[in-house]
Coordinates of C-alpha atoms in Angstrom, one line a residue:
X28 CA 133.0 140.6 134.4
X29 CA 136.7 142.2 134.2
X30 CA 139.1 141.5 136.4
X31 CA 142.2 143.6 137.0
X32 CA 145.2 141.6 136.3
X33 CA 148.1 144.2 137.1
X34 CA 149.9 143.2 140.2
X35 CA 150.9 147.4 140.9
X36 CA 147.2 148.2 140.4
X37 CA 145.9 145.9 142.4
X38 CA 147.9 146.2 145.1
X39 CA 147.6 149.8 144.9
X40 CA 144.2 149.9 144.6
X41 CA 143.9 147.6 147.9
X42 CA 146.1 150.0 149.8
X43 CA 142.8 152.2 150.1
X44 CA 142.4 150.2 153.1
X45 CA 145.5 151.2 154.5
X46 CA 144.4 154.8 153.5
X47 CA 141.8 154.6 156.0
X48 CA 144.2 154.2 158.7
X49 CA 145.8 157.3 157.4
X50 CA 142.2 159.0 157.8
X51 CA 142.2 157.5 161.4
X52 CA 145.2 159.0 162.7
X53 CA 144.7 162.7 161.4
X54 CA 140.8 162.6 162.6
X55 CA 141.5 164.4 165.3
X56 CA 144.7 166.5 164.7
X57 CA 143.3 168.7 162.4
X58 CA 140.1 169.5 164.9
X59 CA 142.2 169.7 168.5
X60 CA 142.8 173.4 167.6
X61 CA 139.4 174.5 166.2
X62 CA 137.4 176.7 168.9
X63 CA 134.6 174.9 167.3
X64 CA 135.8 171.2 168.6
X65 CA 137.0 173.1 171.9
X66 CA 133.6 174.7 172.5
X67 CA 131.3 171.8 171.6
X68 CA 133.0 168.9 173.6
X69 CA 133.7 171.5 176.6
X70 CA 137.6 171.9 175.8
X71 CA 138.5 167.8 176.5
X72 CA 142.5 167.7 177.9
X73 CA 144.3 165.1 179.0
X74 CA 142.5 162.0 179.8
X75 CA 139.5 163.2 178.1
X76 CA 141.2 163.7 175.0
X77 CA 143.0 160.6 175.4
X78 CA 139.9 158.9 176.1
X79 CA 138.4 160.3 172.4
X80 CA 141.6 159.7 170.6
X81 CA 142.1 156.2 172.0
X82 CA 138.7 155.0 171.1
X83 CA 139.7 154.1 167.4
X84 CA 143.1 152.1 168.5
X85 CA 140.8 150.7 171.1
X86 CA 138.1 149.5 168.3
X87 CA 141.0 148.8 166.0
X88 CA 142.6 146.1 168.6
X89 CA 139.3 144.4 168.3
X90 CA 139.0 144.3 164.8
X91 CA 142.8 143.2 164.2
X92 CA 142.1 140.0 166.4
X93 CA 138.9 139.1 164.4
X94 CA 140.5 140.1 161.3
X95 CA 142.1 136.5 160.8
X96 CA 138.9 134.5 161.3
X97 CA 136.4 136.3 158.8
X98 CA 140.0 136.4 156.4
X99 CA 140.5 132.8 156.1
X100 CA 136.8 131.9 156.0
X101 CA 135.4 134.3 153.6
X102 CA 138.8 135.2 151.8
X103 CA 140.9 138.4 152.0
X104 CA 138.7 140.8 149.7
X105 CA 135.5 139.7 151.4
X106 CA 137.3 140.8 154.8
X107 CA 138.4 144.5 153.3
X108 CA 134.6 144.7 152.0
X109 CA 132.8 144.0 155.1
X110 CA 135.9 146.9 156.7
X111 CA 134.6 149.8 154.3
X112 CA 130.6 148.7 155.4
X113 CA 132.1 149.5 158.8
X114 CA 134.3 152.5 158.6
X115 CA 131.0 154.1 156.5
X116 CA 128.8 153.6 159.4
X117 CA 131.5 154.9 162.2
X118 CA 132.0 157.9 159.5
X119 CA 128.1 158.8 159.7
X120 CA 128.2 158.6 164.0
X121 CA 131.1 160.5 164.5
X122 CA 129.8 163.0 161.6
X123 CA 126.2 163.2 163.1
X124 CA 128.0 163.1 167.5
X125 CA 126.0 164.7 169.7
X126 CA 128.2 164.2 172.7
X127 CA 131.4 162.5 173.6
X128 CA 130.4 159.1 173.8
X129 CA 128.2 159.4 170.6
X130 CA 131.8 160.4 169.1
X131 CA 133.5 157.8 170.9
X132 CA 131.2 155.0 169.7
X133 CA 131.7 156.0 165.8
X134 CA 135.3 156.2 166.2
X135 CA 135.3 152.8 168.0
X136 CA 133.0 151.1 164.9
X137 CA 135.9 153.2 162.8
X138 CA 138.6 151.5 164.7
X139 CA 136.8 147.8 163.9
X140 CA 137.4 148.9 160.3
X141 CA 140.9 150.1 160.6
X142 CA 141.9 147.2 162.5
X143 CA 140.7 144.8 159.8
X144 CA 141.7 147.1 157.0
X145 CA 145.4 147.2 158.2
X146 CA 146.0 143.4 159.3
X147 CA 144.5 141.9 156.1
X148 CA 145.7 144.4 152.8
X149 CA 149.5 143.6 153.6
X150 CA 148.5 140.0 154.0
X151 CA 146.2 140.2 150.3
X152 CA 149.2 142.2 148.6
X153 CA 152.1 139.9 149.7
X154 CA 150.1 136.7 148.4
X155 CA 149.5 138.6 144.8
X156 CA 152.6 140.3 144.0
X157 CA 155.7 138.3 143.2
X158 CA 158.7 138.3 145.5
X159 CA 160.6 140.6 143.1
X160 CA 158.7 143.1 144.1
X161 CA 156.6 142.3 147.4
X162 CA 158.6 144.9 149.4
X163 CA 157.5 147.2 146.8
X164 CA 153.5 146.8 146.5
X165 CA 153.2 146.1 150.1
X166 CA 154.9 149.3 150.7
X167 CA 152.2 150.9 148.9
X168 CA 149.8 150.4 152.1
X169 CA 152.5 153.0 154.3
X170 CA 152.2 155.1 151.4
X171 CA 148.5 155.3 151.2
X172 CA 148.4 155.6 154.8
X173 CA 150.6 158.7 154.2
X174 CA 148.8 160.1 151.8
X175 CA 145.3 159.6 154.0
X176 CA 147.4 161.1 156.6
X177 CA 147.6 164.4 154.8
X178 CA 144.4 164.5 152.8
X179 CA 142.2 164.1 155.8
X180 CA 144.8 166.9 157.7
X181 CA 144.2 169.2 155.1
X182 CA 140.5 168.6 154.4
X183 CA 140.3 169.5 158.6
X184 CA 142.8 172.4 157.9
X185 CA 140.9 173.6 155.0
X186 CA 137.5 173.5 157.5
X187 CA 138.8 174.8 160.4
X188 CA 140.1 177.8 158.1
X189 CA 137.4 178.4 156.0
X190 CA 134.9 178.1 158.2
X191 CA 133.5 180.9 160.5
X192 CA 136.2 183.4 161.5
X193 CA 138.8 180.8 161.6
X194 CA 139.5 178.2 164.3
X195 CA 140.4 180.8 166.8
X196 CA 136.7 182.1 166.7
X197 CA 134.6 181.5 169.9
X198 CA 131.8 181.2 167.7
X199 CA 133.4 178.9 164.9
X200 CA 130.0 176.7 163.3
X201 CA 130.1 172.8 164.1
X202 CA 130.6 172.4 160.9
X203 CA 134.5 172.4 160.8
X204 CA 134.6 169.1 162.6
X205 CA 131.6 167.4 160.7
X206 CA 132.5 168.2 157.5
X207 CA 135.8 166.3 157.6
X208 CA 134.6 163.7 159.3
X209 CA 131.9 163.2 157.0
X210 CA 134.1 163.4 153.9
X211 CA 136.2 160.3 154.8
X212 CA 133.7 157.9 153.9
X213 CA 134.7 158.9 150.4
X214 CA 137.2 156.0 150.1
X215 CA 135.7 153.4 151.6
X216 CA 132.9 153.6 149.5
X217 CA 135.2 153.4 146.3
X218 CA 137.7 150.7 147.7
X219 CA 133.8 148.5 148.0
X220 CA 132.8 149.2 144.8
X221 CA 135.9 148.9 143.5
X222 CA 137.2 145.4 145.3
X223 CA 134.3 143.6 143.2
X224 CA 136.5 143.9 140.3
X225 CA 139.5 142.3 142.0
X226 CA 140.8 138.6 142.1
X227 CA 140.8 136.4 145.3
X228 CA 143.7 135.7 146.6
X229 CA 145.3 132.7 145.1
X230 CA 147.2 131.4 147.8
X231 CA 143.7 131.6 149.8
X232 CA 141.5 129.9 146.9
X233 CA 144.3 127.1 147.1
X234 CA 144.1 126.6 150.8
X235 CA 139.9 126.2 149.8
X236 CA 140.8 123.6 147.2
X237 CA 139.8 125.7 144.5
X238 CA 142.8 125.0 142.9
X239 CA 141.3 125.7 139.0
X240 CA 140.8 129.2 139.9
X241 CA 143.9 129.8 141.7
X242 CA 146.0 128.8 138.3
X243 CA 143.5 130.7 136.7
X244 CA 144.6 133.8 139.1
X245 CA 148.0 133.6 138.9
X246 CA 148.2 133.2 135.2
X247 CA 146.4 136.5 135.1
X248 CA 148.7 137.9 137.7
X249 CA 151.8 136.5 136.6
X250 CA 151.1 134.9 132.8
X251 CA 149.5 138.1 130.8
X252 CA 146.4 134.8 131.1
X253 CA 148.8 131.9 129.7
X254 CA 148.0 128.7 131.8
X255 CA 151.2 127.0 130.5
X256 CA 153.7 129.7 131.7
X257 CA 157.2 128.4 133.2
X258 CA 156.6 131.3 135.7
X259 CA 152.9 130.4 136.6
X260 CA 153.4 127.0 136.7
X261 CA 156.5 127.2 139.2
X262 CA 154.7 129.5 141.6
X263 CA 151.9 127.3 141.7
X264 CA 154.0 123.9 142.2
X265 CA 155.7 125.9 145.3
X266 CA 152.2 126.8 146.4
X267 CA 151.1 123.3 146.4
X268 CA 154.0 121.6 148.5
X269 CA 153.8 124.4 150.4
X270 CA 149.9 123.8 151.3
X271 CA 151.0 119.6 151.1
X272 CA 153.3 120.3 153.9
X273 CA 151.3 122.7 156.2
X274 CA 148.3 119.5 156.0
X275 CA 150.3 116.9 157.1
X276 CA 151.8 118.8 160.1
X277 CA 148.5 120.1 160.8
X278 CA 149.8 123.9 160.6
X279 CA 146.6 126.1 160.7
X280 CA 144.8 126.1 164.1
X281 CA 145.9 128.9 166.6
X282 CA 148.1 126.1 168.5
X283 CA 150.0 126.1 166.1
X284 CA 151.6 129.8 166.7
X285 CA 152.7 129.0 169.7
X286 CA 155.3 125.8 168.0
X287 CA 158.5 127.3 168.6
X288 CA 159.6 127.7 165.1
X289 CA 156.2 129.5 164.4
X290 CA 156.1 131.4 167.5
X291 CA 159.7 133.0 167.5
X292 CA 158.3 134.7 164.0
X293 CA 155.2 135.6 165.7
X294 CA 157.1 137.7 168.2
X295 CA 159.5 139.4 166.1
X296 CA 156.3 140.3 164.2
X297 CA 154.3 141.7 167.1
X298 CA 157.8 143.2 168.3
X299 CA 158.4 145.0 164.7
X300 CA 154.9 146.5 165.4
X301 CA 154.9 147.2 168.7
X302 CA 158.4 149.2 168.2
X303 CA 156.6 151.1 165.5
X304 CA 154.6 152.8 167.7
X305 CA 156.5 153.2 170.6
X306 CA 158.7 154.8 168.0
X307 CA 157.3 157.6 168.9
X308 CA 155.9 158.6 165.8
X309 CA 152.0 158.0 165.5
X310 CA 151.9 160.3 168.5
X311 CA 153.9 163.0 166.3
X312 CA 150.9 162.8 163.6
X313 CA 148.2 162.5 166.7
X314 CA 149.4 165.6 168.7
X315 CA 151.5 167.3 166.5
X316 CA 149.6 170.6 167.5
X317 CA 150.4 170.6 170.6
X318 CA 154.1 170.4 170.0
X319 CA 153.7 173.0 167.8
X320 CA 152.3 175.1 170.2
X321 CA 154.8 174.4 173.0
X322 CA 157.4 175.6 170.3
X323 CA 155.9 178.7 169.4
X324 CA 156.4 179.0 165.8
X325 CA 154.0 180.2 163.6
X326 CA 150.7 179.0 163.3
X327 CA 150.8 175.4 164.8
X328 CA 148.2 173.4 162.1
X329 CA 150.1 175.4 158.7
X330 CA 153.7 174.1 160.1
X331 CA 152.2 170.2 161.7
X332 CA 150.9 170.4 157.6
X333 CA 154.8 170.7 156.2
X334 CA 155.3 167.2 158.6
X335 CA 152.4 165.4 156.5
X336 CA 153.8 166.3 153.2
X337 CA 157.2 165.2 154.3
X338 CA 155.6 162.0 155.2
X339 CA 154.2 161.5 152.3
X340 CA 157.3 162.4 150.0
X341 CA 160.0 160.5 151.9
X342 CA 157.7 157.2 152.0
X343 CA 158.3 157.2 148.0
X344 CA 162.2 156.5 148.3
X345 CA 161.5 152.9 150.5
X346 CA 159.0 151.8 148.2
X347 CA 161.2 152.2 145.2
X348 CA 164.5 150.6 147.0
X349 CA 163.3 148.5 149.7
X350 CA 163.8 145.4 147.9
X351 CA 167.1 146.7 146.9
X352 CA 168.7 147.5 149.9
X353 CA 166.4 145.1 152.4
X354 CA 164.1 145.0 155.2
X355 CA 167.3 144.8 157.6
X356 CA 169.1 148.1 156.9
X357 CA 165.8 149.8 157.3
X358 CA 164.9 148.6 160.5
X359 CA 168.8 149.1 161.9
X360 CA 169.2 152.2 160.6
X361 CA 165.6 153.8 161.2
X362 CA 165.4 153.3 165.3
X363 CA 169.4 154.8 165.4
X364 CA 168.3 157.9 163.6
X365 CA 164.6 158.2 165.7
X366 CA 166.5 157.9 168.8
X367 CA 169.0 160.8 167.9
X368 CA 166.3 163.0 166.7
X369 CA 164.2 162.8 169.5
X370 CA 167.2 162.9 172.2
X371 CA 168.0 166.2 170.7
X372 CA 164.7 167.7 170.6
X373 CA 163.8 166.8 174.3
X374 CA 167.4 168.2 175.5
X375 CA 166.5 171.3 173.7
X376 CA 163.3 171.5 175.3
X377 CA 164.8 170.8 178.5
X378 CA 167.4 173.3 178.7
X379 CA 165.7 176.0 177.0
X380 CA 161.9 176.0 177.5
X381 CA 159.7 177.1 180.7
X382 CA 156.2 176.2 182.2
X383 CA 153.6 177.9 180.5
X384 CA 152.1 179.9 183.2
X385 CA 151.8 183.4 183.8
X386 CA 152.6 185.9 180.9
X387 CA 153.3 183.3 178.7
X388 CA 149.7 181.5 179.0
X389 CA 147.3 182.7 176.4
X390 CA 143.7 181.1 175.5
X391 CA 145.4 179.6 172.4
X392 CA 148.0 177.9 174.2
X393 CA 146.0 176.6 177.4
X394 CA 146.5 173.2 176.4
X395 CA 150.0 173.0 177.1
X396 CA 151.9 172.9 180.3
X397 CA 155.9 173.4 179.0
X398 CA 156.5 176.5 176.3
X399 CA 159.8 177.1 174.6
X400 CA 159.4 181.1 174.8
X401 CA 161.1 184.1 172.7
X402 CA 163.5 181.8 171.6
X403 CA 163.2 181.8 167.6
X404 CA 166.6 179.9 166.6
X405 CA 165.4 176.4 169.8
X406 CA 162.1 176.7 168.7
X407 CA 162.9 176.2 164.9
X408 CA 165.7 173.4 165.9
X409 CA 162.8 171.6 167.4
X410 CA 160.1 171.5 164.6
X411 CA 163.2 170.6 162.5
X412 CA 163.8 167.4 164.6
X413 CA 159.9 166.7 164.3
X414 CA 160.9 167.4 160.5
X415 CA 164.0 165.1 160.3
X416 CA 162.1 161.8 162.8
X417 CA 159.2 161.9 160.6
X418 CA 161.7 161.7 157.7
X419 CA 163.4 158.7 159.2
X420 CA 160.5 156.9 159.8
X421 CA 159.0 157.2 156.6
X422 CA 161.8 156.1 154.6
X423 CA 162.8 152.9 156.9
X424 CA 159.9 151.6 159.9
X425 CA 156.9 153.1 158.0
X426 CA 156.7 150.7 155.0
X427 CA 159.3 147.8 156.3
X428 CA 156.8 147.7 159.8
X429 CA 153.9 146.5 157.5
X430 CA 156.3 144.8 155.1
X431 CA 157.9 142.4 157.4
X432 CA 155.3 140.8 159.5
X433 CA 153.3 140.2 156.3
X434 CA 155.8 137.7 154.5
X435 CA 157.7 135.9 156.9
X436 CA 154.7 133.2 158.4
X437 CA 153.4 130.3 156.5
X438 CA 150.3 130.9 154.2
X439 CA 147.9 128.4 156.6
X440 CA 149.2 130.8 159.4
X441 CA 149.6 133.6 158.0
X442 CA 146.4 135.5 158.5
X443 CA 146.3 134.8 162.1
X444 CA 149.8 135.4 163.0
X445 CA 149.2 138.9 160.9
X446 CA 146.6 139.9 162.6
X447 CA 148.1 139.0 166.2
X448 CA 151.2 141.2 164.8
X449 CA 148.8 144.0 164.2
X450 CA 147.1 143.4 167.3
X451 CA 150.4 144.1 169.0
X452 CA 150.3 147.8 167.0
X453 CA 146.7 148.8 167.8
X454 CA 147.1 147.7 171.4
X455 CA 150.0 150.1 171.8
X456 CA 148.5 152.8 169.6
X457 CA 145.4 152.5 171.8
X458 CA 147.9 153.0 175.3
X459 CA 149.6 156.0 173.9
X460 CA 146.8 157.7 172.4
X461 CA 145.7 157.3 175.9
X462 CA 149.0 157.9 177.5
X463 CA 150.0 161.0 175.7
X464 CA 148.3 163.5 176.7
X465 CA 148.6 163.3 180.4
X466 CA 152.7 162.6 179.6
X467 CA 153.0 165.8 177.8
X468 CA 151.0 167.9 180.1
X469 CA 152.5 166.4 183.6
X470 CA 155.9 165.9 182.5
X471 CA 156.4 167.3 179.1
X472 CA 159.8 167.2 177.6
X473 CA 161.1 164.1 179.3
X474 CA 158.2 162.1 176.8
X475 CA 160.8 162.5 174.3
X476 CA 163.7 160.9 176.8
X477 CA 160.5 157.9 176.6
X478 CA 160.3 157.5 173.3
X479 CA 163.7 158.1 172.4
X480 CA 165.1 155.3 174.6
X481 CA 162.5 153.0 172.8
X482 CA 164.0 153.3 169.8
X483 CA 167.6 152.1 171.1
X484 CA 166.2 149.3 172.5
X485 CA 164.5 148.7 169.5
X486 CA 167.8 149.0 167.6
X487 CA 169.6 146.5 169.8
X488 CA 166.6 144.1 169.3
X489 CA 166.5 144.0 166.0
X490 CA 169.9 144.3 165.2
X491 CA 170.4 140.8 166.8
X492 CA 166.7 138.9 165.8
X493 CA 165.7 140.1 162.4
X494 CA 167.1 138.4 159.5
X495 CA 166.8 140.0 156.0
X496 CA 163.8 138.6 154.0
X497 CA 164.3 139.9 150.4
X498 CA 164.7 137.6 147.6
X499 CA 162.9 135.2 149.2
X500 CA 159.1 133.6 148.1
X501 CA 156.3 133.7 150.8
X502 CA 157.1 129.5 150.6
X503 CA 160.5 130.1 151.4
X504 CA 160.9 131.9 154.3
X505 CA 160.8 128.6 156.5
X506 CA 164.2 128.2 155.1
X507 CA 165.7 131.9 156.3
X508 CA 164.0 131.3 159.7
X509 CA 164.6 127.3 160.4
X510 CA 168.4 127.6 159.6
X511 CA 169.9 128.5 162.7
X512 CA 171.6 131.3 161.4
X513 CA 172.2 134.4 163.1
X514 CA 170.0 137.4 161.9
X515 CA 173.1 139.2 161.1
X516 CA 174.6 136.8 159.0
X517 CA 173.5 136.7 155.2
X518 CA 171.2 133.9 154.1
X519 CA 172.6 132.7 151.0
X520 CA 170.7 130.4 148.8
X521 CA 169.5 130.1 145.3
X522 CA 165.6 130.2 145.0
X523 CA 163.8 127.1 145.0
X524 CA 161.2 129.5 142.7
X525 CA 163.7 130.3 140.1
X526 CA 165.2 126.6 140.0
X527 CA 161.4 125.4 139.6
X528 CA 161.1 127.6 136.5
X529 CA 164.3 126.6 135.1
X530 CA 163.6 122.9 135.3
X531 CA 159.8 123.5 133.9
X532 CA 161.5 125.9 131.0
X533 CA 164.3 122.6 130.3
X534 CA 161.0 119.9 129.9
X535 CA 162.5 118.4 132.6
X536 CA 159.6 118.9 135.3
X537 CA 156.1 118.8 134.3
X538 CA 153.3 120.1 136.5
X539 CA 149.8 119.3 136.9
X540 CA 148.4 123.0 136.9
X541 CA 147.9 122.6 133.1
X542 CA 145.3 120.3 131.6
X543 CA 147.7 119.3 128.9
X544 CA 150.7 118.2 131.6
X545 CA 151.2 115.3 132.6
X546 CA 151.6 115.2 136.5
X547 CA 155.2 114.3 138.2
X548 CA 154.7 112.9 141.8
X549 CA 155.8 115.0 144.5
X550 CA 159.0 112.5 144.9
X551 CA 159.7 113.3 141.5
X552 CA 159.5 117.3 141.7
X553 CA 161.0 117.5 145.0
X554 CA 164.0 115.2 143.8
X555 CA 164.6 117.6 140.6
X556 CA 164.4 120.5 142.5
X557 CA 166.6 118.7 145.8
X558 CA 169.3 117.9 143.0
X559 CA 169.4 121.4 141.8
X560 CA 169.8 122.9 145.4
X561 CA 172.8 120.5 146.2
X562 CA 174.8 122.1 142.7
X563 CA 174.6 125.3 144.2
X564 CA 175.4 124.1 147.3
X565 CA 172.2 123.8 149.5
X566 CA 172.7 121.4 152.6
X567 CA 168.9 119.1 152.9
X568 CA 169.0 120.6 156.6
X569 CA 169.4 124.3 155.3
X570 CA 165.9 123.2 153.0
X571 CA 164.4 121.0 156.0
X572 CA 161.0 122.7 157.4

């Protein structure tokens, strides 16, 4: 049966998953403005909204946390398979809802999927691609969350338009919120079908002692099929006394996250996440309409759609150059330029809007309790600083948020610590999805004060805690985190992957991947490689696990 063999189109292809995630969080955008959705579910506000909206974080928070277990024990694929099963069954409830909780209940079995989805496709894409270009293809799961993001908006948009008399018509059909929600089961079922065609992980048939498949795997991957390449070879001696190590300190059980020099990487992975959201800006993509409307500029869906596309455009940039200019930069930069965008636009607010009551209360606009009124040149500053945060995020936190947490925990670990890291996202998804709401319609502008002082305190944290990962194999990043440097200071050393590969190109290290090569101890290998690390000038306690 083929086998893809392309790490970009694998890892591509596998960022379906993270599509679905896209689909998640523009579910409900696209139908919060429809008279239809308004009529049907009795015009939910504030905690009733939040109480719809959250359900999917909610169910995602679940599935995160399991995520690890069915991962490790039926492999990564397996896990994004038995995800699509899930999100196709939440798709048909929440198509088919008679009521609240029937919608609820198929955006919670949703959520199980998304959960799973997100935690396990950056953990499958940074154990295939090499470390050239992991930033790169893992990237690819914040693009295709982008792009799921504005398919699913304007699939809603397209609905709520062309059905009926529009979505300001009393008597809009149902079928502007069922047809989109119907239509997102699209993907999943390809990303099924389509998985069966894809290679294990081979980091995760190693850790199963299937070792003949694994060098079978990353020949394909890395090879063009050739057992006996330097390349293949190197990766999977690094593999091996990576997995050696990890056995004999017994690094695989939960206990072992909570080690300090596991568990300090476990919170800055859960921090990384949790920052992303209280960033501020999955709440822009949730309830974008309503800020819309509290600006009053044209029609709130057409201008929330311009914030999508800008989402999806500005994501390209990071995946091109993030393993260029690093993971460090991104996350620095990205919280200092939310911050400044979102002080400005709640300042504006404040000093120029009003309570919507009296004249400037309409039907359309009932859902919002602060208005920025008659005031063309504020209102268009303000969707430009929704413009300019989405912008910032998409080009830094967006791809480096699922990026970092994927590549810097040992590969026995790394599934659960992942999928705690996620954990921490969905958990604080599921709060402001929640939260929101009621914040914007009891105090309104001074959300963005919120948020905004988030992001400095998420640029002061990671300023002094997150050390720059690129250059650096899955196997090495014990070495950038165990050094005692601080984060701010560069991490120089050569790569014990490249100086594997040089001494299996020389004939002086052979490697028992290949059944014609003789097998060197692990003394042996270690030694060569040890002796090579002290010429560049690599202390044993810089190398030490």
């Amino acid at each position: 049966m083929y086998q893809a063999s392309n790490v970009y189109f694998i890892c591509g292809f596998a960022a379906i998953g993270g599509g679905l995630f896209g689909f998640d969080i523009s579910s409900m955008s696209g139908v919060l403005g429809t008279q239809a959705y308004k009529r049907y579910f009795n015009n939910p506000v504030s905690y009733a909204q939040g109480g719809i909206t959250a359900a999917m974080p909610a169910g995602s928070l679940l599935g995160s946390l399991v995520s690890s277990f069915i991962a490790d024990k039926y492999s990564r694929k397996v896990a994004l398979q038995f995800s699509c099963v899930l999100w196709i069954l939440g798709s048909i409830l929440m198509a088919a809802a008679q009521n609240i909780a029937m919608l609820c209940v198929g955006r919670v079995i949703c959520g199980l999927c998304v959960g799973i989805a997100s935690s396990i496709v950056p953990v499958y894409q940074s154990e295939i691609a090499p470390k050239e270009i992991r930033g790169r293809v893992v990237s690819l799961q914040q693009w295709a969350i982008t792009w799921g993001i504005l398919i699913q908006y304007f699939i809603q948009f397209g609905a709520a338009e062309g059905i009926g008399g529009g979505p300001h018509d009393p008597n809009q059909p149902e079928a502007a919120f069922r047809i989109p929600w119907a239509v997102q089961m699209v993907p999943a079922i390809i990303l099924f079908a389509g998985l069966f065609f894809f290679p294990y992980s081979p980091r995760w048939l190693a850790s199963k002692d299937r070792w003949e498949e694994a060098h079978k795997v990353l020949a394909n991957l890395h090879g063009k099929g050739n057992l006996d390449h330097p390349k293949v070879l190197a990766q999977y001696r690094e593999i091996e006394d990576a997995l050696r190590f990890e056995r004999e300190e017994a690094i695989s059980s939960f206990k072992t996250l909570v080690q300090p020099r596991i568990f300090k990487r476990v919170l800055l992975g859960m921090s990384i996440q949790m920052w992303s959201q209280l960033s501020g800006m999955n709440i822009m993509m949730y309830y974008i309409v309503y800020i819309m409307e509290g600006a009053q500029i044209a029609s709130p869906l057409a201008t929330a759609s311009i914030q999508y596309v800008i989402n999806v455009v500005l994501t390209l940039p990071a995946i091109i150059f993030l393993d260029k200019w690093g993971r460090r930069p991104s996350l620095i930069l990205g919280a200092f330029g939310m911050m400044t965008w979102l002080f400005v636009s709640g300042a504006l607010q404040q000093y120029y809007g009003q309570p919507n009551a009296g004249e400037t209360r309409t039907p359309q606009n009932s859902d919002i309790t602060w208005i920025v009124y008659n005031n063309r040149p504020v209102s268009s500053a303000i969707v430009s600083c929704s413009y300019l945060f989405v912008a910032t995020f998409a080009t830094t936190w967006g791809p480096v948020s699922w990026t970092y947490p994927a590549e810097i925990f040992p590969s026995k670990v790394r599934a659960k610590a992942v999928s705690l890291s996620t954990a921490a996202n969905w958990f604080w998804n599921m709060v402001l999805a929640f939260a929101v709401p009621p914040l914007l319609w009891n105090i309104s502008y001074k959300m963005y004060y919120i948020f905004g002082a988030f992001n400095a305190a998420a640029f002061v944290h990671m300023s002094l805690f997150a050390p720059e990962t690129k250059g650096f194999t899955l196997e090495e990043m014990d070495d950038v985190f165990d050094s005692s440097r601080p984060a701010w200071k560069k991490h120089k050393k050569a790569s014990r992957l490249d100086e594997l590969e040089r001494e299996i190109e020389a004939g002086n290290l052979k490697v028992g991947a290949s059944t014609e090569a003789p097998v060197t101890t692990v003394g042996e290998a270690s030694s060569s490689v040890a002796a090579e690390s002290e010429k560049n000038g690599v202390t044993h306690d810089e190398k030490a696990h």
